[in-house]
Amino acid sequence: ILRGSEARPHLKPYMASLQLDGQHVCGGFLIAEQWVLSAAHCTEETDGKLFQVLLGAHSLTEPEPHKRLYRVRAQFPHPGSNIHNNKDDLLLLQLEEKAELNSDVRVLPFQREDRDVAADTECEVAGWGTIDHSGRRPDKLQQVQRPVISRDVCNHRTRHDGTVTRNMMCTDSRRKDTCKGDSGGPLVCDGVAEGVVTAGSRVCGNYKKPAIYTRIAPYAAWIDSVMASADG
Ligand SMILES: CC(C)CC(=O)Nc1cccc(-c2cccc(CN)c2)c1
């Protein structure tokens, strides 16, 4: 998160850190006791290894009361996701066991009504992604508030030039923005997860390249079917 601020500790108890060998790679969030939603492109550099999921954390390194690292039983990238574009950029992770829910570990409801969030709505996004252009990574969860911008503005020739589909939404990226490592985290508007951070043009803090999110509502049926099909 560029030019955000440290989140109030454990006030976003749905936040997950997807890790490989103890390193934060991407964000995610708890959508059910045994399920985390994130972004499919986060698996691009994992060479087929499964993530581990850190829940209940504010600091990535310090001991905290309800912080716990969960193994992943299975990962389900959306079948339409691919490395060439941001389409269907969703990843479902089934934890090895149900997460122990408590004050620091909580499920976040996601939007099921497929209707665009109005432009200028202030939404919030959080993550342990890079905090400046030198790629510095924070130890503590960062957050930032960003206004939604209309798909038409986001698709302008000088911005994302028509690549933003009805299954995506955008927020203004002037100065304050999402960045590397924030992918997979939720865009929360009025307490409901409306979108999942995607890398888009892999540029941060440039108003010409608004932040792009995968809208969740269009994928509610896919999410429900994967959760219902997998055992447990
Ligand atoms: C395996 C993946 C972690 C590789 C990757 O995603 N790289 C990467 C590099 C630069 C910016 C970003 C990035 C992320 C989230 C939002 C945005 C846009 N504000 C950019 C993402």
mmCIF file of C-alpha atoms and ligand atoms in Angstrom:
data_model
loop_
_atom_site.group_PDB
_atom_site.id
_atom_site.type_symbol
_atom_site.label_atom_id
_atom_site.label_comp_id
_atom_site.label_asym_id
_atom_site.label_seq_id
_atom_site.Cartn_x
_atom_site.Cartn_y
_atom_site.Cartn_z
ATOM 1 C CA ILE A 1 0.000 0.000 0.000
ATOM 2 C CA LEU A 2 1.528 3.311 -1.121
ATOM 3 C CA ARG A 3 0.999 6.359 1.105
ATOM 4 C CA GLY A 4 -1.481 4.646 3.400
ATOM 5 C CA SER A 5 -1.268 4.326 7.183
ATOM 6 C CA GLU A 6 -0.829 1.531 9.696
ATOM 7 C CA ALA A 7 -4.153 -0.239 10.235
ATOM 8 C CA ARG A 8 -5.613 -0.357 13.745
ATOM 9 C CA PRO A 9 -4.269 -3.697 15.003
ATOM 10 C CA HIS A 10 -6.671 -6.614 14.484
ATOM 11 C CA LEU A 11 -9.558 -4.397 13.302
ATOM 12 C CA LYS A 12 -9.439 -6.208 9.954
ATOM 13 C CA PRO A 13 -9.592 -9.747 11.372
ATOM 14 C CA TYR A 14 -10.467 -11.201 7.960
ATOM 15 C CA MET A 15 -7.056 -10.303 6.472
ATOM 16 C CA ALA A 16 -4.748 -13.141 5.427
ATOM 17 C CA SER A 17 -1.093 -13.141 4.412
ATOM 18 C CA LEU A 18 -0.279 -15.788 1.779
ATOM 19 C CA GLN A 19 3.272 -16.942 2.458
ATOM 20 C CA LEU A 20 5.973 -19.101 0.920
ATOM 21 C CA ASP A 21 8.932 -20.134 3.136
ATOM 22 C CA GLY A 22 7.883 -17.562 5.713
ATOM 23 C CA GLN A 23 7.763 -14.719 3.181
ATOM 24 C CA HIS A 24 4.624 -12.641 2.516
ATOM 25 C CA VAL A 25 3.661 -12.951 -1.170
ATOM 26 C CA CYS A 26 0.057 -11.785 -1.430
ATOM 27 C CA GLY A 27 -2.998 -10.781 0.566
ATOM 28 C CA GLY A 28 -6.251 -12.664 0.906
ATOM 29 C CA PHE A 29 -9.244 -12.779 3.185
ATOM 30 C CA LEU A 30 -11.351 -15.302 5.086
ATOM 31 C CA ILE A 31 -14.704 -15.902 3.376
ATOM 32 C CA ALA A 32 -15.614 -19.043 5.392
ATOM 33 C CA GLU A 33 -14.047 -20.976 8.307
ATOM 34 C CA GLN A 34 -11.943 -23.123 5.999
ATOM 35 C CA TRP A 35 -11.690 -20.872 2.931
ATOM 36 C CA VAL A 36 -9.591 -17.865 1.895
ATOM 37 C CA LEU A 37 -10.143 -15.827 -1.293
ATOM 38 C CA SER A 38 -7.167 -14.276 -3.077
ATOM 39 C CA ALA A 39 -5.865 -13.581 -6.616
ATOM 40 C CA ALA A 40 -4.853 -16.295 -9.104
ATOM 41 C CA HIS A 41 -1.812 -14.311 -10.366
ATOM 42 C CA CYS A 42 -0.262 -14.726 -6.911
ATOM 43 C CA THR A 43 0.604 -18.300 -7.909
ATOM 44 C CA GLU A 44 2.686 -17.078 -10.895
ATOM 45 C CA GLU A 45 6.032 -17.302 -9.122
ATOM 46 C CA THR A 46 5.282 -20.173 -6.713
ATOM 47 C CA ASP A 47 6.495 -22.970 -8.991
ATOM 48 C CA GLY A 48 3.508 -25.143 -7.995
ATOM 49 C CA LYS A 49 4.198 -24.952 -4.233
ATOM 50 C CA LEU A 50 1.229 -24.469 -1.900
ATOM 51 C CA PHE A 51 0.972 -21.287 0.171
ATOM 52 C CA GLN A 52 0.749 -21.153 3.909
ATOM 53 C CA VAL A 53 -1.884 -18.749 5.248
ATOM 54 C CA LEU A 54 -1.228 -16.439 8.207
ATOM 55 C CA LEU A 55 -4.396 -15.394 10.054
ATOM 56 C CA GLY A 56 -4.922 -13.182 13.101
ATOM 57 C CA ALA A 57 -1.849 -11.071 12.356
ATOM 58 C CA HIS A 58 -1.050 -7.381 12.465
ATOM 59 C CA SER A 59 2.750 -7.668 12.524
ATOM 60 C CA LEU A 60 4.298 -10.258 10.194
ATOM 61 C CA THR A 61 7.146 -10.957 12.629
ATOM 62 C CA GLU A 62 6.092 -10.224 16.240
ATOM 63 C CA PRO A 63 4.260 -12.798 18.394
ATOM 64 C CA GLU A 64 0.552 -11.898 18.743
ATOM 65 C CA PRO A 65 -2.205 -13.611 20.748
ATOM 66 C CA HIS A 66 -4.253 -15.120 17.911
ATOM 67 C CA LYS A 67 -1.699 -15.223 15.116
ATOM 68 C CA ARG A 68 -1.563 -18.637 13.465
ATOM 69 C CA LEU A 69 -0.089 -20.089 10.263
ATOM 70 C CA TYR A 70 -2.374 -22.559 8.478
ATOM 71 C CA ARG A 71 -1.407 -25.139 5.903
ATOM 72 C CA VAL A 72 -3.416 -25.224 2.696
ATOM 73 C CA ARG A 73 -5.153 -28.467 1.647
ATOM 74 C CA ALA A 74 -5.888 -27.317 -1.909
ATOM 75 C CA GLN A 75 -5.760 -24.231 -4.132
ATOM 76 C CA PHE A 76 -8.407 -23.535 -6.784
ATOM 77 C CA PRO A 77 -7.474 -20.825 -9.329
ATOM 78 C CA HIS A 78 -10.472 -19.729 -11.394
ATOM 79 C CA PRO A 79 -10.429 -21.795 -14.625
ATOM 80 C CA GLY A 80 -10.524 -18.611 -16.711
ATOM 81 C CA SER A 81 -7.472 -17.045 -15.036
ATOM 82 C CA ASN A 82 -4.245 -16.771 -17.044
ATOM 83 C CA ILE A 83 -0.924 -14.921 -17.014
ATOM 84 C CA HIS A 84 -1.703 -12.792 -20.084
ATOM 85 C CA ASN A 85 -4.509 -10.657 -18.645
ATOM 86 C CA ASN A 86 -6.363 -9.910 -15.431
ATOM 87 C CA LYS A 87 -9.483 -11.894 -16.331
ATOM 88 C CA ASP A 88 -11.046 -14.145 -13.666
ATOM 89 C CA ASP A 89 -8.092 -13.361 -11.379
ATOM 90 C CA LEU A 90 -9.395 -15.259 -8.335
ATOM 91 C CA LEU A 91 -7.872 -18.009 -6.194
ATOM 92 C CA LEU A 92 -9.719 -20.038 -3.546
ATOM 93 C CA LEU A 93 -7.588 -21.683 -0.863
ATOM 94 C CA GLN A 94 -8.956 -24.493 1.282
ATOM 95 C CA LEU A 95 -7.210 -24.572 4.656
ATOM 96 C CA GLU A 96 -6.080 -27.931 6.066
ATOM 97 C CA GLU A 97 -8.564 -27.395 8.892
ATOM 98 C CA LYS A 98 -11.219 -24.881 9.926
ATOM 99 C CA ALA A 99 -9.693 -21.646 11.184
ATOM 100 C CA GLU A 100 -10.203 -21.001 14.868
ATOM 101 C CA LEU A 101 -12.444 -17.889 14.870
ATOM 102 C CA ASN A 102 -11.880 -15.277 17.571
ATOM 103 C CA SER A 103 -11.580 -11.498 18.056
ATOM 104 C CA ASP A 104 -8.610 -11.398 15.635
ATOM 105 C CA VAL A 105 -9.862 -13.994 13.113
ATOM 106 C CA ARG A 106 -13.215 -13.341 11.504
ATOM 107 C CA VAL A 107 -15.009 -14.066 8.214
ATOM 108 C CA LEU A 108 -15.776 -11.086 5.924
ATOM 109 C CA PRO A 109 -19.020 -11.239 3.902
ATOM 110 C CA PHE A 110 -18.696 -10.616 0.194
ATOM 111 C CA GLN A 111 -21.152 -8.874 -2.155
ATOM 112 C CA ARG A 112 -23.540 -11.259 -3.909
ATOM 113 C CA GLU A 113 -25.667 -8.669 -5.735
ATOM 114 C CA ASP A 114 -24.158 -8.039 -9.164
ATOM 115 C CA ARG A 115 -24.511 -4.258 -9.291
ATOM 116 C CA ASP A 116 -21.700 -1.703 -9.738
ATOM 117 C CA VAL A 117 -20.545 0.227 -6.671
ATOM 118 C CA ALA A 118 -21.312 3.898 -7.431
ATOM 119 C CA ALA A 119 -18.425 6.095 -8.553
ATOM 120 C CA ASP A 120 -16.966 8.280 -5.762
ATOM 121 C CA THR A 121 -17.902 5.673 -3.104
ATOM 122 C CA GLU A 122 -15.013 5.647 -0.582
ATOM 123 C CA CYS A 123 -13.772 2.108 -0.055
ATOM 124 C CA GLU A 124 -10.891 0.716 1.973
ATOM 125 C CA VAL A 125 -8.084 -1.649 0.987
ATOM 126 C CA ALA A 126 -5.397 -3.117 3.240
ATOM 127 C CA GLY A 127 -2.282 -5.199 2.819
ATOM 128 C CA TRP A 128 1.358 -5.925 3.601
ATOM 129 C CA GLY A 129 2.416 -4.949 0.053
ATOM 130 C CA THR A 130 5.200 -2.508 -0.771
ATOM 131 C CA ILE A 131 4.905 0.973 0.777
ATOM 132 C CA ASP A 132 7.215 2.977 -1.526
ATOM 133 C CA HIS A 133 8.785 2.912 -4.975
ATOM 134 C CA SER A 134 11.991 1.372 -3.664
ATOM 135 C CA GLY A 135 9.896 -1.720 -2.835
ATOM 136 C CA ARG A 136 10.180 -1.404 0.940
ATOM 137 C CA ARG A 137 7.895 -3.916 2.659
ATOM 138 C CA PRO A 138 6.040 -3.159 5.918
ATOM 139 C CA ASP A 139 6.007 -5.373 8.969
ATOM 140 C CA LYS A 140 2.563 -4.125 10.044
ATOM 141 C CA LEU A 141 -0.688 -4.168 8.077
ATOM 142 C CA GLN A 142 -1.242 -0.950 6.105
ATOM 143 C CA GLN A 143 -4.574 0.480 4.911
ATOM 144 C CA VAL A 144 -5.783 3.227 2.597
ATOM 145 C CA GLN A 145 -9.156 4.691 1.590
ATOM 146 C CA ARG A 146 -9.765 5.148 -2.120
ATOM 147 C CA PRO A 147 -12.731 6.442 -4.171
ATOM 148 C CA VAL A 148 -14.289 4.170 -6.788
ATOM 149 C CA ILE A 149 -14.024 5.546 -10.334
ATOM 150 C CA SER A 150 -16.461 4.620 -13.101
ATOM 151 C CA ARG A 151 -15.586 1.903 -15.578
ATOM 152 C CA ASP A 152 -15.885 4.446 -18.413
ATOM 153 C CA VAL A 153 -13.254 6.720 -16.848
ATOM 154 C CA CYS A 154 -11.061 3.705 -16.010
ATOM 155 C CA ASN A 155 -11.349 2.446 -19.589
ATOM 156 C CA HIS A 156 -10.380 5.765 -21.121
ATOM 157 C CA ARG A 157 -7.798 5.512 -23.936
ATOM 158 C CA THR A 158 -5.171 7.231 -21.714
ATOM 159 C CA ARG A 159 -5.887 4.874 -18.774
ATOM 160 C CA HIS A 160 -6.735 1.167 -19.124
ATOM 161 C CA ASP A 161 -7.964 1.654 -22.717
ATOM 162 C CA GLY A 162 -10.986 -0.644 -22.702
ATOM 163 C CA THR A 163 -9.437 -3.627 -20.882
ATOM 164 C CA VAL A 164 -11.591 -3.250 -17.738
ATOM 165 C CA THR A 165 -14.527 -5.659 -18.080
ATOM 166 C CA ARG A 166 -17.887 -5.700 -16.293
ATOM 167 C CA ASN A 167 -16.282 -8.210 -13.888
ATOM 168 C CA MET A 168 -13.763 -5.605 -12.746
ATOM 169 C CA MET A 169 -13.898 -2.259 -10.940
ATOM 170 C CA CYS A 170 -11.414 0.573 -10.377
ATOM 171 C CA THR A 171 -10.301 3.026 -7.726
ATOM 172 C CA ASP A 172 -8.348 6.250 -8.134
ATOM 173 C CA SER A 173 -4.586 5.662 -7.936
ATOM 174 C CA ARG A 174 -3.277 9.230 -7.644
ATOM 175 C CA ARG A 175 -0.516 8.902 -5.026
ATOM 176 C CA LYS A 176 -2.342 6.542 -2.641
ATOM 177 C CA ASP A 177 -2.609 3.100 -4.201
ATOM 178 C CA THR A 178 -2.286 -0.669 -3.955
ATOM 179 C CA CYS A 179 1.057 -2.167 -4.977
ATOM 180 C CA LYS A 180 3.080 -5.387 -5.249
ATOM 181 C CA GLY A 181 2.089 -7.791 -2.479
ATOM 182 C CA ASP A 182 -1.366 -6.256 -1.961
ATOM 183 C CA SER A 183 -2.868 -8.513 -4.646
ATOM 184 C CA GLY A 184 -5.580 -10.805 -3.336
ATOM 185 C CA GLY A 185 -6.703 -8.452 -0.581
ATOM 186 C CA PRO A 186 -10.321 -7.255 -0.378
ATOM 187 C CA LEU A 187 -11.691 -3.857 -1.433
ATOM 188 C CA VAL A 188 -14.188 -3.207 1.371
ATOM 189 C CA CYS A 189 -17.050 -0.754 0.798
ATOM 190 C CA ASP A 190 -19.503 -0.214 3.670
ATOM 191 C CA GLY A 191 -18.268 -3.334 5.453
ATOM 192 C CA VAL A 192 -18.712 -5.695 2.491
ATOM 193 C CA ALA A 193 -15.980 -7.124 0.233
ATOM 194 C CA GLU A 194 -16.800 -5.836 -3.272
ATOM 195 C CA GLY A 195 -13.509 -6.605 -5.011
ATOM 196 C CA VAL A 196 -10.194 -8.454 -4.895
ATOM 197 C CA VAL A 197 -6.958 -6.549 -5.647
ATOM 198 C CA THR A 198 -5.431 -7.531 -9.008
ATOM 199 C CA ALA A 199 -2.052 -6.329 -10.282
ATOM 200 C CA GLY A 200 -3.488 -4.701 -13.418
ATOM 201 C CA SER A 201 -0.710 -2.820 -15.192
ATOM 202 C CA ARG A 202 1.679 -3.613 -12.272
ATOM 203 C CA VAL A 203 2.185 0.114 -11.827
ATOM 204 C CA CYS A 204 1.576 1.841 -8.472
ATOM 205 C CA GLY A 205 0.611 5.385 -7.535
ATOM 206 C CA ASN A 206 0.204 6.640 -11.092
ATOM 207 C CA TYR A 207 -3.167 8.310 -11.681
ATOM 208 C CA LYS A 208 -3.007 7.239 -15.351
ATOM 209 C CA LYS A 209 -3.235 3.591 -14.229
ATOM 210 C CA PRO A 210 -6.120 3.301 -11.734
ATOM 211 C CA ALA A 211 -6.101 0.288 -9.408
ATOM 212 C CA ILE A 212 -8.144 -2.631 -10.742
ATOM 213 C CA TYR A 213 -10.096 -5.163 -8.694
ATOM 214 C CA THR A 214 -11.906 -8.338 -9.659
ATOM 215 C CA ARG A 215 -15.571 -7.780 -8.694
ATOM 216 C CA ILE A 216 -16.707 -10.652 -6.461
ATOM 217 C CA ALA A 217 -20.494 -10.709 -7.076
ATOM 218 C CA PRO A 218 -20.205 -12.126 -10.633
ATOM 219 C CA TYR A 219 -18.265 -15.084 -9.182
ATOM 220 C CA ALA A 220 -20.514 -15.902 -6.209
ATOM 221 C CA ALA A 221 -21.844 -19.070 -7.916
ATOM 222 C CA TRP A 222 -18.309 -20.282 -8.736
ATOM 223 C CA ILE A 223 -17.157 -19.608 -5.152
ATOM 224 C CA ASP A 224 -20.168 -21.475 -3.705
ATOM 225 C CA SER A 225 -19.702 -24.431 -6.069
ATOM 226 C CA VAL A 226 -16.005 -24.863 -5.254
ATOM 227 C CA MET A 227 -16.661 -24.644 -1.508
ATOM 228 C CA ALA A 228 -19.539 -27.138 -1.809
ATOM 229 C CA SER A 229 -17.601 -29.579 -4.012
ATOM 230 C CA ALA A 230 -14.362 -29.807 -2.045
ATOM 231 C CA ASP A 231 -14.554 -32.315 0.811
ATOM 232 C CA GLY A 232 -15.184 -31.150 4.355
HETATM 233 C C1 LIG B 1 3.582 -13.016 -8.260
HETATM 234 C C2 LIG B 1 3.041 -11.613 -8.118
HETATM 235 C C3 LIG B 1 3.250 -11.092 -6.706
HETATM 236 C C4 LIG B 1 3.762 -10.686 -9.113
HETATM 237 C C5 LIG B 1 3.143 -9.276 -9.044
HETATM 238 O O1 LIG B 1 1.985 -9.136 -8.795
HETATM 239 N N1 LIG B 1 3.975 -8.201 -9.272
HETATM 240 C C6 LIG B 1 3.606 -6.866 -9.175
HETATM 241 C C7 LIG B 1 4.602 -5.946 -9.498
HETATM 242 C C8 LIG B 1 4.342 -4.608 -9.418
HETATM 243 C C9 LIG B 1 3.088 -4.123 -9.017
HETATM 244 C C10 LIG B 1 2.085 -5.035 -8.687
HETATM 245 C C11 LIG B 1 0.735 -4.563 -8.250
HETATM 246 C C12 LIG B 1 -0.014 -5.333 -7.350
HETATM 247 C C13 LIG B 1 -1.276 -4.885 -6.939
HETATM 248 C C14 LIG B 1 -1.824 -3.682 -7.453
HETATM 249 C C15 LIG B 1 -1.071 -2.952 -8.382
HETATM 250 C C16 LIG B 1 -1.663 -1.737 -9.012
HETATM 251 N N2 LIG B 1 -1.836 -0.632 -8.175
HETATM 252 C C17 LIG B 1 0.210 -3.368 -8.759
HETATM 253 C C18 LIG B 1 2.358 -6.403 -8.759
#
